[in-house]
């Protein structure tokens, strides 16, 4: 019995259950990791990291201590940083406004901690 979602026969998947996160945060993280793992256009390093987290071979708190996890995250952030820097100031301000709007909506809906841009 094999699934195309797994990289190796016998590889198991577990929902993320980080005790420092609320249940809905763990559920969201699990869905997000599955989406990365299953996205053919995601970088292979990010897919591998998602597989490790979902397979229980790596805990969230240890991602930056794992060399492949560190590379996957920092390479991805570098690309985002370059995209941000190349955006016109008006576009950056529009993104900030969208993030602020979503934070206000989430707060009104009673969703946990929200991101507040500076």
mmCIF file of C-alpha atoms in Angstrom:
data_model
loop_
_atom_site.group_PDB
_atom_site.id
_atom_site.type_symbol
_atom_site.label_atom_id
_atom_site.label_comp_id
_atom_site.label_asym_id
_atom_site.label_seq_id
_atom_site.Cartn_x
_atom_site.Cartn_y
_atom_site.Cartn_z
ATOM 1 C CA UNK A 1 0.000 0.000 0.000
ATOM 2 C CA UNK A 2 1.838 3.105 -1.167
ATOM 3 C CA UNK A 3 0.916 6.702 -1.681
ATOM 4 C CA UNK A 4 2.468 9.238 -4.015
ATOM 5 C CA UNK A 5 2.685 11.619 -1.044
ATOM 6 C CA UNK A 6 5.508 9.649 0.558
ATOM 7 C CA UNK A 7 9.095 9.620 -0.622
ATOM 8 C CA UNK A 8 9.911 6.103 0.533
ATOM 9 C CA UNK A 9 7.978 2.877 1.129
ATOM 10 C CA UNK A 10 6.929 2.557 4.736
ATOM 11 C CA UNK A 11 7.322 6.271 5.484
ATOM 12 C CA UNK A 12 4.637 7.365 7.927
ATOM 13 C CA UNK A 13 2.894 10.649 8.434
ATOM 14 C CA UNK A 14 1.828 12.117 11.745
ATOM 15 C CA UNK A 15 -0.071 15.330 12.409
ATOM 16 C CA UNK A 16 2.122 17.970 14.019
ATOM 17 C CA UNK A 17 1.471 18.069 17.760
ATOM 18 C CA UNK A 18 3.776 20.733 19.147
ATOM 19 C CA UNK A 19 2.839 21.274 22.783
ATOM 20 C CA UNK A 20 3.700 24.981 22.534
ATOM 21 C CA UNK A 21 1.059 25.520 19.840
ATOM 22 C CA UNK A 22 -2.715 25.607 20.127
ATOM 23 C CA UNK A 23 -4.651 22.758 18.510
ATOM 24 C CA UNK A 24 -5.785 24.918 15.591
ATOM 25 C CA UNK A 25 -2.195 26.081 15.020
ATOM 26 C CA UNK A 26 -1.003 22.473 14.903
ATOM 27 C CA UNK A 27 -3.790 21.614 12.448
ATOM 28 C CA UNK A 28 -2.927 24.593 10.244
ATOM 29 C CA UNK A 29 0.770 23.714 10.330
ATOM 30 C CA UNK A 30 0.008 20.106 9.387
ATOM 31 C CA UNK A 31 -2.139 21.226 6.421
ATOM 32 C CA UNK A 32 0.542 23.684 5.322
ATOM 33 C CA UNK A 33 3.305 21.074 5.526
ATOM 34 C CA UNK A 34 1.211 18.642 3.472
ATOM 35 C CA UNK A 35 0.664 21.349 0.873
ATOM 36 C CA UNK A 36 4.412 22.021 0.632
ATOM 37 C CA UNK A 37 5.216 18.316 0.497
ATOM 38 C CA UNK A 38 2.669 17.734 -2.299
ATOM 39 C CA UNK A 39 3.476 20.875 -4.329
ATOM 40 C CA UNK A 40 5.598 19.877 -7.323
ATOM 41 C CA UNK A 41 6.849 23.447 -7.714
ATOM 42 C CA UNK A 42 8.040 23.747 -4.086
ATOM 43 C CA UNK A 43 11.821 23.567 -3.660
ATOM 44 C CA UNK A 44 12.961 19.989 -3.002
ATOM 45 C CA UNK A 45 14.619 21.119 0.248
ATOM 46 C CA UNK A 46 11.304 22.495 1.526
ATOM 47 C CA UNK A 47 9.485 19.299 0.508
ATOM 48 C CA UNK A 48 12.085 17.210 2.345
ATOM 49 C CA UNK A 49 11.744 19.382 5.443
ATOM 50 C CA UNK A 50 7.953 18.955 5.338
ATOM 51 C CA UNK A 51 8.377 15.169 5.032
ATOM 52 C CA UNK A 52 10.721 15.113 8.043
ATOM 53 C CA UNK A 53 8.297 17.131 10.177
ATOM 54 C CA UNK A 54 5.259 15.114 9.103
ATOM 55 C CA UNK A 55 7.140 11.847 9.555
ATOM 56 C CA UNK A 56 8.070 12.715 13.122
ATOM 57 C CA UNK A 57 11.788 12.582 12.292
ATOM 58 C CA UNK A 58 12.237 16.254 13.149
ATOM 59 C CA UNK A 59 10.472 18.478 15.671
ATOM 60 C CA UNK A 60 9.539 22.042 14.854
ATOM 61 C CA UNK A 61 11.831 23.409 17.582
ATOM 62 C CA UNK A 62 14.804 21.632 15.969
ATOM 63 C CA UNK A 63 14.336 22.835 12.381
ATOM 64 C CA UNK A 64 17.081 25.461 12.497
ATOM 65 C CA UNK A 65 19.512 23.017 14.140
ATOM 66 C CA UNK A 66 19.056 20.591 11.229
ATOM 67 C CA UNK A 67 21.392 21.606 8.358
ATOM 68 C CA UNK A 68 18.840 20.814 5.643
ATOM 69 C CA UNK A 69 16.087 22.601 7.587
ATOM 70 C CA UNK A 70 18.260 25.657 8.072
ATOM 71 C CA UNK A 71 19.112 25.784 4.351
ATOM 72 C CA UNK A 72 15.497 25.295 3.270
ATOM 73 C CA UNK A 73 14.279 28.151 5.457
ATOM 74 C CA UNK A 74 17.108 30.612 4.923
ATOM 75 C CA UNK A 75 17.203 30.078 1.145
ATOM 76 C CA UNK A 76 13.456 30.668 1.015
ATOM 77 C CA UNK A 77 13.728 33.813 3.131
ATOM 78 C CA UNK A 78 16.535 35.152 0.942
ATOM 79 C CA UNK A 79 14.282 34.859 -2.104
ATOM 80 C CA UNK A 80 11.441 36.598 -0.301
ATOM 81 C CA UNK A 81 13.800 39.365 0.828
ATOM 82 C CA UNK A 82 14.963 39.982 -2.732
ATOM 83 C CA UNK A 83 11.373 40.040 -3.996
ATOM 84 C CA UNK A 84 10.443 42.527 -1.279
ATOM 85 C CA UNK A 85 13.400 44.783 -2.046
ATOM 86 C CA UNK A 86 12.602 44.805 -5.756
ATOM 87 C CA UNK A 87 8.957 45.837 -5.173
ATOM 88 C CA UNK A 88 7.991 49.446 -5.733
ATOM 89 C CA UNK A 89 7.227 51.279 -2.450
ATOM 90 C CA UNK A 90 3.504 51.500 -3.344
ATOM 91 C CA UNK A 91 3.294 47.713 -3.709
ATOM 92 C CA UNK A 92 5.060 47.182 -0.388
ATOM 93 C CA UNK A 93 2.608 49.533 1.295
ATOM 94 C CA UNK A 94 -0.315 47.639 -0.267
ATOM 95 C CA UNK A 95 1.058 44.371 1.145
ATOM 96 C CA UNK A 96 1.453 45.955 4.580
ATOM 97 C CA UNK A 97 -2.153 47.184 4.434
ATOM 98 C CA UNK A 98 -3.417 43.699 3.501
ATOM 99 C CA UNK A 99 -1.485 42.105 6.372
ATOM 100 C CA UNK A 100 -2.841 44.676 8.812
ATOM 101 C CA UNK A 101 -6.392 44.125 7.541
ATOM 102 C CA UNK A 102 -6.081 40.347 7.962
ATOM 103 C CA UNK A 103 -4.642 40.805 11.457
ATOM 104 C CA UNK A 104 -7.594 43.003 12.462
ATOM 105 C CA UNK A 105 -10.050 40.448 11.011
ATOM 106 C CA UNK A 106 -8.332 37.570 12.812
ATOM 107 C CA UNK A 107 -8.362 39.504 16.080
ATOM 108 C CA UNK A 108 -12.063 40.263 15.647
ATOM 109 C CA UNK A 109 -12.714 36.548 15.009
ATOM 110 C CA UNK A 110 -10.878 35.684 18.223
ATOM 111 C CA UNK A 111 -8.010 33.927 16.479
ATOM 112 C CA UNK A 112 -4.875 33.621 18.681
ATOM 113 C CA UNK A 113 -1.798 35.783 18.366
ATOM 114 C CA UNK A 114 -1.692 38.062 15.342
ATOM 115 C CA UNK A 115 1.183 39.547 13.412
ATOM 116 C CA UNK A 116 1.525 43.294 13.689
ATOM 117 C CA UNK A 117 3.767 44.909 11.061
ATOM 118 C CA UNK A 118 5.809 47.871 12.199
#
